[in-house]
mmCIF file of C-alpha atoms and ligand atoms in Angstrom:
data_model
loop_
_atom_site.group_PDB
_atom_site.id
_atom_site.type_symbol
_atom_site.label_atom_id
_atom_site.label_comp_id
_atom_site.label_asym_id
_atom_site.label_seq_id
_atom_site.Cartn_x
_atom_site.Cartn_y
_atom_site.Cartn_z
ATOM 1 C CA MET A 80 -66.780 24.904 50.485
ATOM 2 C CA LYS A 81 -64.997 26.569 47.571
ATOM 3 C CA THR A 82 -65.458 30.312 47.082
ATOM 4 C CA ALA A 83 -65.527 31.769 43.564
ATOM 5 C CA LEU A 84 -65.475 35.441 42.735
ATOM 6 C CA ILE A 85 -67.164 36.593 39.524
ATOM 7 C CA THR A 86 -66.850 40.039 37.973
ATOM 8 C CA GLY A 87 -69.675 40.976 35.606
ATOM 9 C CA MET A 88 -72.208 38.812 37.404
ATOM 10 C CA THR A 89 -75.162 40.938 36.305
ATOM 11 C CA GLY A 90 -74.479 40.173 32.644
ATOM 12 C CA GLN A 91 -75.561 37.191 30.575
ATOM 13 C CA ASP A 92 -72.463 35.078 31.194
ATOM 14 C CA GLY A 93 -72.132 36.043 34.846
ATOM 15 C CA SER A 94 -75.637 34.888 35.661
ATOM 16 C CA TYR A 95 -75.181 31.522 33.918
ATOM 17 C CA LEU A 96 -71.832 30.991 35.597
ATOM 18 C CA ALA A 97 -73.187 31.905 39.034
ATOM 19 C CA GLU A 98 -76.029 29.404 38.596
ATOM 20 C CA LEU A 99 -73.610 26.692 37.498
ATOM 21 C CA LEU A 100 -71.268 27.261 40.449
ATOM 22 C CA LEU A 101 -74.171 27.273 42.902
ATOM 23 C CA THR A 102 -75.286 23.846 41.642
ATOM 24 C CA LYS A 103 -71.726 22.670 42.312
ATOM 25 C CA GLY A 104 -71.874 23.858 45.906
ATOM 26 C CA TYR A 105 -69.684 26.968 45.651
ATOM 27 C CA HIS A 106 -70.003 30.058 47.753
ATOM 28 C CA VAL A 107 -70.403 32.626 44.960
ATOM 29 C CA VAL A 108 -69.314 36.227 45.374
ATOM 30 C CA GLY A 109 -70.307 38.802 42.782
ATOM 31 C CA ALA A 110 -67.778 41.626 42.522
ATOM 32 C CA VAL A 111 -69.825 44.591 41.305
ATOM 33 C CA ARG A 112 -69.415 48.324 40.851
ATOM 34 C CA ASN A 113 -72.584 49.252 42.687
ATOM 35 C CA ILE A 114 -74.380 46.805 44.984
ATOM 36 C CA GLN A 115 -77.763 48.564 44.776
ATOM 37 C CA ASN A 116 -77.751 48.570 40.968
ATOM 38 C CA ALA A 117 -76.632 44.957 40.897
ATOM 39 C CA LYS A 118 -79.505 43.946 43.172
ATOM 40 C CA GLU A 119 -81.947 45.391 40.666
ATOM 41 C CA LEU A 120 -80.379 43.479 37.794
ATOM 42 C CA LEU A 121 -80.044 40.043 39.380
ATOM 43 C CA THR A 122 -82.919 37.558 39.457
ATOM 44 C CA THR A 123 -84.521 37.009 42.858
ATOM 45 C CA ALA A 124 -83.137 33.467 42.954
ATOM 46 C CA LEU A 125 -79.577 34.666 42.385
ATOM 47 C CA MET A 126 -79.980 37.575 44.786
ATOM 48 C CA GLN A 127 -80.850 35.132 47.537
ATOM 49 C CA SER A 128 -77.950 32.787 46.832
ATOM 50 C CA VAL A 129 -74.916 34.941 46.099
ATOM 51 C CA GLU A 130 -72.986 37.504 48.080
ATOM 52 C CA LEU A 131 -72.208 40.874 46.529
ATOM 53 C CA VAL A 132 -69.121 42.949 47.182
ATOM 54 C CA GLU A 133 -68.175 46.388 45.905
ATOM 55 C CA TRP A 134 -65.341 46.281 43.374
ATOM 56 C CA ASN A 135 -63.836 48.677 40.883
ATOM 57 C CA MET A 136 -61.975 47.635 37.739
ATOM 58 C CA MET A 137 -59.815 50.796 38.030
ATOM 59 C CA ASP A 138 -58.827 50.289 41.669
ATOM 60 C CA GLN A 139 -56.115 47.751 42.381
ATOM 61 C CA CYS A 140 -56.073 48.439 46.145
ATOM 62 C CA ARG A 141 -59.746 47.582 46.370
ATOM 63 C CA MET A 142 -59.175 44.393 44.351
ATOM 64 C CA THR A 143 -56.386 43.334 46.703
ATOM 65 C CA GLU A 144 -58.573 44.075 49.748
ATOM 66 C CA VAL A 145 -61.474 42.010 48.354
ATOM 67 C CA LEU A 146 -59.283 39.038 47.429
ATOM 68 C CA ALA A 147 -57.680 39.069 50.887
ATOM 69 C CA GLU A 148 -61.045 39.289 52.632
ATOM 70 C CA TYR A 149 -63.037 36.739 50.631
ATOM 71 C CA ARG A 150 -60.258 34.186 50.084
ATOM 72 C CA SER A 151 -61.764 32.951 46.840
ATOM 73 C CA THR A 152 -59.911 30.084 45.222
ATOM 74 C CA GLU A 153 -61.272 30.856 41.757
ATOM 75 C CA ILE A 154 -61.832 34.170 39.959
ATOM 76 C CA TYR A 155 -63.760 34.551 36.717
ATOM 77 C CA ASN A 156 -63.376 37.897 34.974
ATOM 78 C CA LEU A 157 -66.460 38.548 32.884
ATOM 79 C CA ALA A 158 -66.713 42.305 33.377
ATOM 80 C CA ALA A 159 -66.057 44.162 30.127
ATOM 81 C CA TYR A 160 -67.437 46.542 27.582
ATOM 82 C CA SER A 161 -69.058 44.136 25.161
ATOM 83 C CA SER A 162 -71.240 46.000 22.693
ATOM 84 C CA GLY A 163 -70.643 44.573 19.212
ATOM 85 C CA ALA A 164 -71.397 47.707 17.213
ATOM 86 C CA GLY A 165 -69.557 49.871 19.762
ATOM 87 C CA MET A 166 -66.177 48.206 19.485
ATOM 88 C CA PHE A 167 -64.653 51.472 18.246
ATOM 89 C CA ASN A 168 -66.333 53.725 20.831
ATOM 90 C CA ASP A 169 -64.487 54.963 23.915
ATOM 91 C CA ALA A 170 -61.194 53.341 23.003
ATOM 92 C CA VAL A 171 -59.509 54.542 26.200
ATOM 93 C CA ASP A 172 -62.270 53.284 28.521
ATOM 94 C CA ILE A 173 -62.343 49.980 26.684
ATOM 95 C CA GLY A 174 -58.571 49.757 27.055
ATOM 96 C CA GLU A 175 -58.870 50.411 30.797
ATOM 97 C CA VAL A 176 -61.639 47.925 31.559
ATOM 98 C CA ASN A 177 -61.122 45.183 28.982
ATOM 99 C CA GLY A 178 -57.335 45.350 29.051
ATOM 100 C CA LEU A 179 -55.494 47.071 31.864
ATOM 101 C CA ALA A 180 -57.913 45.955 34.579
ATOM 102 C CA VAL A 181 -56.827 42.375 33.975
ATOM 103 C CA ALA A 182 -53.240 43.318 34.801
ATOM 104 C CA ARG A 183 -54.565 44.856 38.029
ATOM 105 C CA ILE A 184 -56.380 41.634 38.942
ATOM 106 C CA LEU A 185 -53.296 39.553 38.171
ATOM 107 C CA ASP A 186 -51.156 41.791 40.384
ATOM 108 C CA ALA A 187 -53.765 41.593 43.136
ATOM 109 C CA ILE A 188 -53.622 37.789 42.887
ATOM 110 C CA ARG A 189 -49.832 37.898 43.150
ATOM 111 C CA ALA A 190 -50.069 40.109 46.227
ATOM 112 C CA VAL A 191 -52.676 37.998 48.032
ATOM 113 C CA ASN A 192 -52.306 34.352 47.052
ATOM 114 C CA THR A 193 -50.556 32.943 44.010
ATOM 115 C CA ASN A 194 -52.640 29.762 44.243
ATOM 116 C CA ILE A 195 -55.835 31.562 43.198
ATOM 117 C CA ARG A 196 -57.016 30.248 39.836
ATOM 118 C CA PHE A 197 -58.044 32.878 37.295
ATOM 119 C CA CYS A 198 -60.150 32.604 34.147
ATOM 120 C CA GLN A 199 -60.528 35.456 31.671
ATOM 121 C CA ALA A 200 -63.309 35.885 29.133
ATOM 122 C CA SER A 201 -61.141 36.488 26.074
ATOM 123 C CA SER A 202 -62.744 37.001 22.702
ATOM 124 C CA SER A 203 -62.643 35.799 19.110
ATOM 125 C CA GLU A 204 -62.421 39.514 18.242
ATOM 126 C CA MET A 205 -58.696 39.117 18.985
ATOM 127 C CA PHE A 206 -58.430 37.166 15.712
ATOM 128 C CA GLY A 207 -59.831 40.160 13.819
ATOM 129 C CA ASN A 208 -58.619 39.966 10.252
ATOM 130 C CA ALA A 209 -57.503 36.393 10.696
ATOM 131 C CA LEU A 210 -55.303 34.791 8.095
ATOM 132 C CA GLU A 211 -56.850 31.354 8.443
ATOM 133 C CA SER A 212 -60.187 29.733 9.133
ATOM 134 C CA PRO A 213 -61.188 28.056 11.366
ATOM 135 C CA GLN A 214 -59.233 29.774 14.154
ATOM 136 C CA SER A 215 -57.536 27.754 16.892
ATOM 137 C CA GLU A 216 -55.241 28.594 19.821
ATOM 138 C CA ALA A 217 -52.348 28.588 17.315
ATOM 139 C CA THR A 218 -53.899 31.163 14.962
ATOM 140 C CA GLN A 219 -52.183 34.534 14.799
ATOM 141 C CA PHE A 220 -54.123 37.389 16.441
ATOM 142 C CA ARG A 221 -54.784 40.410 14.219
ATOM 143 C CA PRO A 222 -57.311 42.580 16.089
ATOM 144 C CA ARG A 223 -59.094 45.250 14.068
ATOM 145 C CA THR A 224 -60.932 47.134 16.823
ATOM 146 C CA PRO A 225 -59.919 48.849 20.090
ATOM 147 C CA TYR A 226 -62.052 46.178 21.779
ATOM 148 C CA GLY A 227 -60.069 43.342 20.156
ATOM 149 C CA ALA A 228 -56.760 45.057 20.966
ATOM 150 C CA ALA A 229 -57.710 45.527 24.641
ATOM 151 C CA LYS A 230 -58.772 41.888 24.953
ATOM 152 C CA LEU A 231 -55.483 40.850 23.350
ATOM 153 C CA TYR A 232 -53.498 42.885 25.870
ATOM 154 C CA ALA A 233 -55.305 41.076 28.702
ATOM 155 C CA HIS A 234 -54.791 37.731 27.000
ATOM 156 C CA SER A 235 -51.064 38.377 26.586
ATOM 157 C CA MET A 236 -50.691 39.444 30.228
ATOM 158 C CA ILE A 237 -52.236 36.176 31.370
ATOM 159 C CA GLN A 238 -49.744 34.211 29.272
ATOM 160 C CA ILE A 239 -46.884 36.338 30.588
ATOM 161 C CA TYR A 240 -47.922 35.968 34.258
ATOM 162 C CA ARG A 241 -48.403 32.249 33.758
ATOM 163 C CA GLN A 242 -44.903 31.847 32.335
ATOM 164 C CA HIS A 243 -43.087 34.372 34.478
ATOM 165 C CA TYR A 244 -44.781 33.994 37.878
ATOM 166 C CA GLY A 245 -46.331 30.547 37.497
ATOM 167 C CA LEU A 246 -49.865 31.889 38.075
ATOM 168 C CA TYR A 247 -52.775 29.644 37.204
ATOM 169 C CA GLY A 248 -54.340 31.952 34.597
ATOM 170 C CA CYS A 249 -56.525 30.736 31.735
ATOM 171 C CA SER A 250 -57.991 32.484 28.737
ATOM 172 C CA ALA A 251 -61.266 31.288 27.309
ATOM 173 C CA ILE A 252 -61.213 32.550 23.723
ATOM 174 C CA LEU A 253 -64.960 32.849 23.427
ATOM 175 C CA PHE A 254 -66.699 33.060 20.090
ATOM 176 C CA ASN A 255 -70.170 34.672 20.047
ATOM 177 C CA HIS A 256 -72.406 33.151 22.687
ATOM 178 C CA GLU A 257 -76.046 33.973 23.121
ATOM 179 C CA SER A 258 -79.149 33.206 25.163
ATOM 180 C CA PRO A 259 -82.504 34.700 26.155
ATOM 181 C CA ARG A 260 -80.466 36.864 28.571
ATOM 182 C CA ARG A 261 -78.506 38.561 25.767
ATOM 183 C CA GLY A 262 -78.842 42.351 25.484
ATOM 184 C CA LEU A 263 -81.040 43.757 22.717
ATOM 185 C CA GLY A 264 -78.060 45.409 20.995
ATOM 186 C CA PHE A 265 -76.727 42.056 19.781
ATOM 187 C CA VAL A 266 -78.068 40.692 16.538
ATOM 188 C CA THR A 267 -79.440 37.368 17.853
ATOM 189 C CA ARG A 268 -81.605 38.969 20.520
ATOM 190 C CA LYS A 269 -82.489 41.927 18.297
ATOM 191 C CA ILE A 270 -83.977 39.410 15.863
ATOM 192 C CA THR A 271 -85.688 37.085 18.356
ATOM 193 C CA HIS A 272 -87.217 40.027 20.217
ATOM 194 C CA ALA A 273 -88.488 41.545 16.956
ATOM 195 C CA VAL A 274 -89.977 38.211 15.878
ATOM 196 C CA ALA A 275 -91.922 38.012 19.145
ATOM 197 C CA MET A 276 -93.093 41.634 18.713
ATOM 198 C CA ILE A 277 -94.212 40.869 15.152
ATOM 199 C CA LYS A 278 -95.996 37.715 16.294
ATOM 200 C CA LEU A 279 -97.979 39.827 18.770
ATOM 201 C CA GLY A 280 -98.710 42.475 16.141
ATOM 202 C CA LEU A 281 -96.730 45.142 18.008
ATOM 203 C CA VAL A 282 -94.391 45.997 15.087
ATOM 204 C CA ASN A 283 -94.225 44.905 11.467
ATOM 205 C CA GLU A 284 -90.651 45.617 10.397
ATOM 206 C CA LEU A 285 -87.084 44.814 11.458
ATOM 207 C CA CYS A 286 -84.053 46.815 10.238
ATOM 208 C CA LEU A 287 -80.775 44.933 10.191
ATOM 209 C CA GLY A 288 -77.248 45.453 8.905
ATOM 210 C CA ASN A 289 -75.578 42.899 6.634
ATOM 211 C CA LEU A 290 -77.663 39.750 6.350
ATOM 212 C CA ASP A 291 -74.714 37.872 4.907
ATOM 213 C CA ALA A 292 -72.468 38.496 7.928
ATOM 214 C CA CYS A 293 -71.531 35.146 9.474
ATOM 215 C CA ARG A 294 -70.682 34.151 13.007
ATOM 216 C CA ASP A 295 -69.987 31.066 15.112
ATOM 217 C CA TRP A 296 -72.856 31.380 17.596
ATOM 218 C CA GLY A 297 -72.939 29.128 20.652
ATOM 219 C CA PHE A 298 -75.030 29.016 23.809
ATOM 220 C CA ALA A 299 -73.776 31.141 26.735
ATOM 221 C CA GLY A 300 -74.553 28.393 29.267
ATOM 222 C CA ASP A 301 -72.183 26.063 27.384
ATOM 223 C CA SER A 302 -69.442 28.715 27.187
ATOM 224 C CA VAL A 303 -69.337 29.320 30.939
ATOM 225 C CA HIS A 304 -69.237 25.577 31.551
ATOM 226 C CA ALA A 305 -66.008 25.496 29.512
ATOM 227 C CA MET A 306 -64.609 28.277 31.708
ATOM 228 C CA TRP A 307 -65.340 26.289 34.844
ATOM 229 C CA LEU A 308 -63.661 23.190 33.363
ATOM 230 C CA MET A 309 -60.521 25.258 32.675
ATOM 231 C CA LEU A 310 -60.095 25.993 36.371
ATOM 232 C CA GLN A 311 -60.524 22.323 37.383
ATOM 233 C CA HIS A 312 -57.640 21.055 35.223
ATOM 234 C CA SER A 313 -54.116 20.011 36.258
ATOM 235 C CA HIS A 314 -52.551 23.078 34.615
ATOM 236 C CA ALA A 315 -53.578 26.440 33.208
ATOM 237 C CA ASP A 316 -53.856 27.039 29.476
ATOM 238 C CA ASP A 317 -55.795 28.914 26.779
ATOM 239 C CA TYR A 318 -58.708 27.373 24.924
ATOM 240 C CA VAL A 319 -60.901 28.339 21.987
ATOM 241 C CA VAL A 320 -64.568 27.918 22.936
ATOM 242 C CA ALA A 321 -66.732 27.705 19.837
ATOM 243 C CA THR A 322 -69.232 25.488 18.051
ATOM 244 C CA GLY A 323 -67.174 25.102 14.877
ATOM 245 C CA GLU A 324 -70.302 25.941 12.857
ATOM 246 C CA THR A 325 -70.888 29.142 11.010
ATOM 247 C CA HIS A 326 -74.266 30.679 10.192
ATOM 248 C CA SER A 327 -75.324 33.882 8.504
ATOM 249 C CA VAL A 328 -77.627 36.538 9.916
ATOM 250 C CA ARG A 329 -79.983 35.527 7.089
ATOM 251 C CA GLU A 330 -80.103 31.911 8.360
ATOM 252 C CA LEU A 331 -80.702 33.245 11.841
ATOM 253 C CA CYS A 332 -83.694 35.199 10.497
ATOM 254 C CA GLU A 333 -85.003 32.147 8.652
ATOM 255 C CA ILE A 334 -84.981 30.080 11.849
ATOM 256 C CA ALA A 335 -86.340 32.808 14.122
ATOM 257 C CA PHE A 336 -89.196 33.856 11.816
ATOM 258 C CA GLY A 337 -89.734 30.253 10.717
ATOM 259 C CA HIS A 338 -90.394 29.320 14.346
ATOM 260 C CA PHE A 339 -93.810 30.986 13.900
ATOM 261 C CA ASN A 340 -94.169 30.009 10.237
ATOM 262 C CA LEU A 341 -93.337 33.552 9.142
ATOM 263 C CA ASP A 342 -91.173 34.448 6.133
ATOM 264 C CA TYR A 343 -88.416 36.873 7.184
ATOM 265 C CA ARG A 344 -88.448 38.479 3.715
ATOM 266 C CA ASP A 345 -91.864 39.975 4.527
ATOM 267 C CA TYR A 346 -90.475 41.872 7.529
ATOM 268 C CA VAL A 347 -86.700 42.416 7.351
ATOM 269 C CA ARG A 348 -85.201 45.499 5.775
ATOM 270 C CA GLU A 349 -81.439 45.829 5.245
ATOM 271 C CA ASP A 350 -80.247 49.176 6.522
ATOM 272 C CA SER A 351 -76.896 50.332 5.195
ATOM 273 C CA ALA A 352 -76.402 52.571 8.282
ATOM 274 C CA SER A 353 -76.002 49.405 10.393
ATOM 275 C CA TYR A 354 -73.579 47.728 7.962
ATOM 276 C CA ARG A 355 -70.243 46.668 9.341
ATOM 277 C CA PRO A 356 -67.363 45.602 7.101
ATOM 278 C CA ILE A 357 -67.542 41.848 6.512
ATOM 279 C CA GLU A 358 -64.494 39.817 7.494
ATOM 280 C CA SER A 359 -62.284 38.682 4.622
ATOM 281 C CA VAL A 360 -61.939 35.318 6.371
ATOM 282 C CA GLN A 361 -64.782 33.644 8.216
ATOM 283 C CA LEU A 362 -64.668 33.846 12.013
ATOM 284 C CA VAL A 363 -65.336 30.283 13.145
ATOM 285 C CA GLY A 364 -63.610 28.454 15.951
ATOM 286 C CA ASN A 365 -61.802 25.133 16.208
ATOM 287 C CA SER A 366 -62.420 23.949 19.750
ATOM 288 C CA LYS A 367 -60.820 20.502 19.534
ATOM 289 C CA LYS A 368 -58.450 21.350 22.369
ATOM 290 C CA VAL A 369 -61.123 22.129 24.964
ATOM 291 C CA LYS A 370 -63.128 19.090 23.859
ATOM 292 C CA ASN A 371 -60.190 16.665 23.887
ATOM 293 C CA GLN A 372 -58.345 17.943 26.957
ATOM 294 C CA LEU A 373 -61.213 19.046 29.183
ATOM 295 C CA GLY A 374 -64.078 16.912 27.862
ATOM 296 C CA TRP A 375 -66.216 19.947 27.025
ATOM 297 C CA ILE A 376 -69.426 19.039 25.208
ATOM 298 C CA PRO A 377 -71.745 21.865 24.140
ATOM 299 C CA GLU A 378 -75.345 20.925 24.812
ATOM 300 C CA VAL A 379 -77.465 23.490 22.980
ATOM 301 C CA GLY A 380 -77.275 23.705 19.177
ATOM 302 C CA PHE A 381 -77.866 26.790 17.039
ATOM 303 C CA HIS A 382 -81.427 25.997 15.958
ATOM 304 C CA GLU A 383 -82.501 25.012 19.465
ATOM 305 C CA MET A 384 -80.954 28.146 20.939
ATOM 306 C CA ILE A 385 -82.708 30.505 18.516
ATOM 307 C CA SER A 386 -86.054 28.751 19.125
ATOM 308 C CA MET A 387 -85.471 29.008 22.883
ATOM 309 C CA MET A 388 -84.768 32.739 22.536
ATOM 310 C CA VAL A 389 -87.862 33.437 20.415
ATOM 311 C CA ASP A 390 -90.073 31.541 22.882
ATOM 312 C CA ALA A 391 -88.531 33.371 25.842
ATOM 313 C CA ASP A 392 -89.079 36.758 24.175
ATOM 314 C CA LEU A 393 -92.686 35.922 23.412
ATOM 315 C CA ARG A 394 -93.280 34.836 27.015
ATOM 316 C CA LYS A 395 -91.663 38.006 28.374
ATOM 317 C CA LEU A 396 -93.713 40.292 26.133
ATOM 318 C CA ILE A 397 -96.954 38.539 27.035
ATOM 319 C CA GLU A 398 -96.110 38.873 30.748
ATOM 320 C CA GLN A 399 -95.234 42.562 30.297
ATOM 321 C CA ASN A 400 -98.485 43.242 28.468
ATOM 322 C CA ARG A 401 -100.437 41.410 31.147
ATOM 323 C CA ALA A 402 -98.695 43.433 33.887
ATOM 324 C CA LYS A 403 -99.615 46.655 32.062
ATOM 325 C CA GLY A 404 -103.234 45.484 32.221
HETATM 326 P P1 GDR B 234 -70.312 40.805 17.644
HETATM 327 O O1 GDR B 234 -71.889 40.639 17.947
HETATM 328 O O2 GDR B 234 -69.998 42.125 17.070
HETATM 329 O O3 GDR B 234 -69.871 39.630 16.828
HETATM 330 O O4 GDR B 234 -69.683 40.752 19.116
HETATM 331 P P2 GDR B 234 -73.174 41.269 17.260
HETATM 332 O O5 GDR B 234 -74.310 40.415 17.683
HETATM 333 O O6 GDR B 234 -73.293 42.731 17.519
HETATM 334 O O7 GDR B 234 -72.912 41.096 15.673
HETATM 335 C C1 GDR B 234 -72.847 39.835 15.048
HETATM 336 C C2 GDR B 234 -72.850 39.983 13.534
HETATM 337 O O8 GDR B 234 -74.155 40.410 13.108
HETATM 338 C C3 GDR B 234 -74.011 41.430 12.113
HETATM 339 N N1 GDR B 234 -75.227 42.245 12.080
HETATM 340 C C4 GDR B 234 -75.711 42.987 13.096
HETATM 341 N N2 GDR B 234 -75.268 43.169 14.358
HETATM 342 C C5 GDR B 234 -75.992 43.980 15.173
HETATM 343 N N3 GDR B 234 -75.568 44.156 16.441
HETATM 344 N N4 GDR B 234 -77.141 44.605 14.746
HETATM 345 C C6 GDR B 234 -77.624 44.457 13.461
HETATM 346 O O9 GDR B 234 -78.649 45.010 13.081
HETATM 347 C C7 GDR B 234 -76.890 43.596 12.604
HETATM 348 N N5 GDR B 234 -77.060 43.192 11.303
HETATM 349 C C8 GDR B 234 -76.053 42.390 11.016
HETATM 350 C C9 GDR B 234 -72.761 42.191 12.575
HETATM 351 O O10 GDR B 234 -72.221 42.936 11.497
HETATM 352 C C10 GDR B 234 -71.870 41.031 13.003
HETATM 353 O O11 GDR B 234 -71.233 40.505 11.861
HETATM 354 C C11 GDR B 234 -70.026 39.781 20.071
HETATM 355 C C12 GDR B 234 -69.876 40.415 21.452
HETATM 356 O O12 GDR B 234 -70.404 39.520 22.409
HETATM 357 C C13 GDR B 234 -68.438 40.665 21.788
HETATM 358 O O13 GDR B 234 -68.332 41.147 23.131
HETATM 359 C C14 GDR B 234 -67.665 39.368 21.659
HETATM 360 O O14 GDR B 234 -66.312 39.580 21.956
HETATM 361 C C15 GDR B 234 -67.844 38.818 20.259
HETATM 362 O O15 GDR B 234 -69.222 38.642 19.988
HETATM 363 C C16 GDR B 234 -67.150 37.472 20.098
#
């Protein structure tokens, strides 16, 4: 039985990845900061099927100890600060966790077993003010936030350790990926949750930033599948994971509100306080490489994903209201 270690298992991507690996027969170990907190965040099904171990992104000795003890053959690093609007906040902490911690993991791998395969959740934010669109693995990185810069440091270290020490380290350059498990701070879930609230008559307005902002939004379950494929290949490499489609926040609203035959224009208010500068070049990924070399096929399209999220939010709210009596 293969053992995989996942950091960030309590997040959206971690939970999808853990479920995927369990269906493939892995022993799944969640490396978490605090086991008690993690237990409260995981679903009962996951709690019963995975093992949790205490881990600290700042503590290389602890990482080395855990890798030596659990003998995982694959490591997926999904732990990171990930708030979209907060990409400028706490630059030093972001640098520590999203950047430097990856160097610690790579050194721990070198110390314990150089055959361990490592996959990093890199980000399209590394492209920042990109000079071309769509972006591929060959596109120049021009990060514009501390978050993007930290992710780029980690990405570069993986390339360096791959070349210099021959480690099997992969970077999944993930474009936005969403699901019903997304946090409410991200625009997709903010919208789908508000639509469900409006449907139930609990609120009647939604304040958003720029409606014309565009993103390449995929399904988180598809993104983690690509990460798994990367660690099953003959050699390590970096891959853009994206849908290749771009949609605006306005289109997202049209679909989400339209799901209940509502017109978003009756409910959405643009709030300049939430505006973020719009990219001069569209962020949209070219994922030919992962499709051609690894046979990755995304299964959930944009429209289907937004509908799934609205339905899930409605279900959750109805259950919550029922529980309240
Ligand atoms: P992003 O995700 O910053 O791309 O980072 P987010 O969902 O926050 O923003 C997407 C786009 O929507 C616009 N927008 C709003 N965003 C939020 N959060 N709230 C609003 O009210 C709103 N109105 C418009 C934003 O300006 C932006 O253009 C995500 C995270 O998962 C990162 O961790 C990851 O690295 C990148 O995606 C790829």
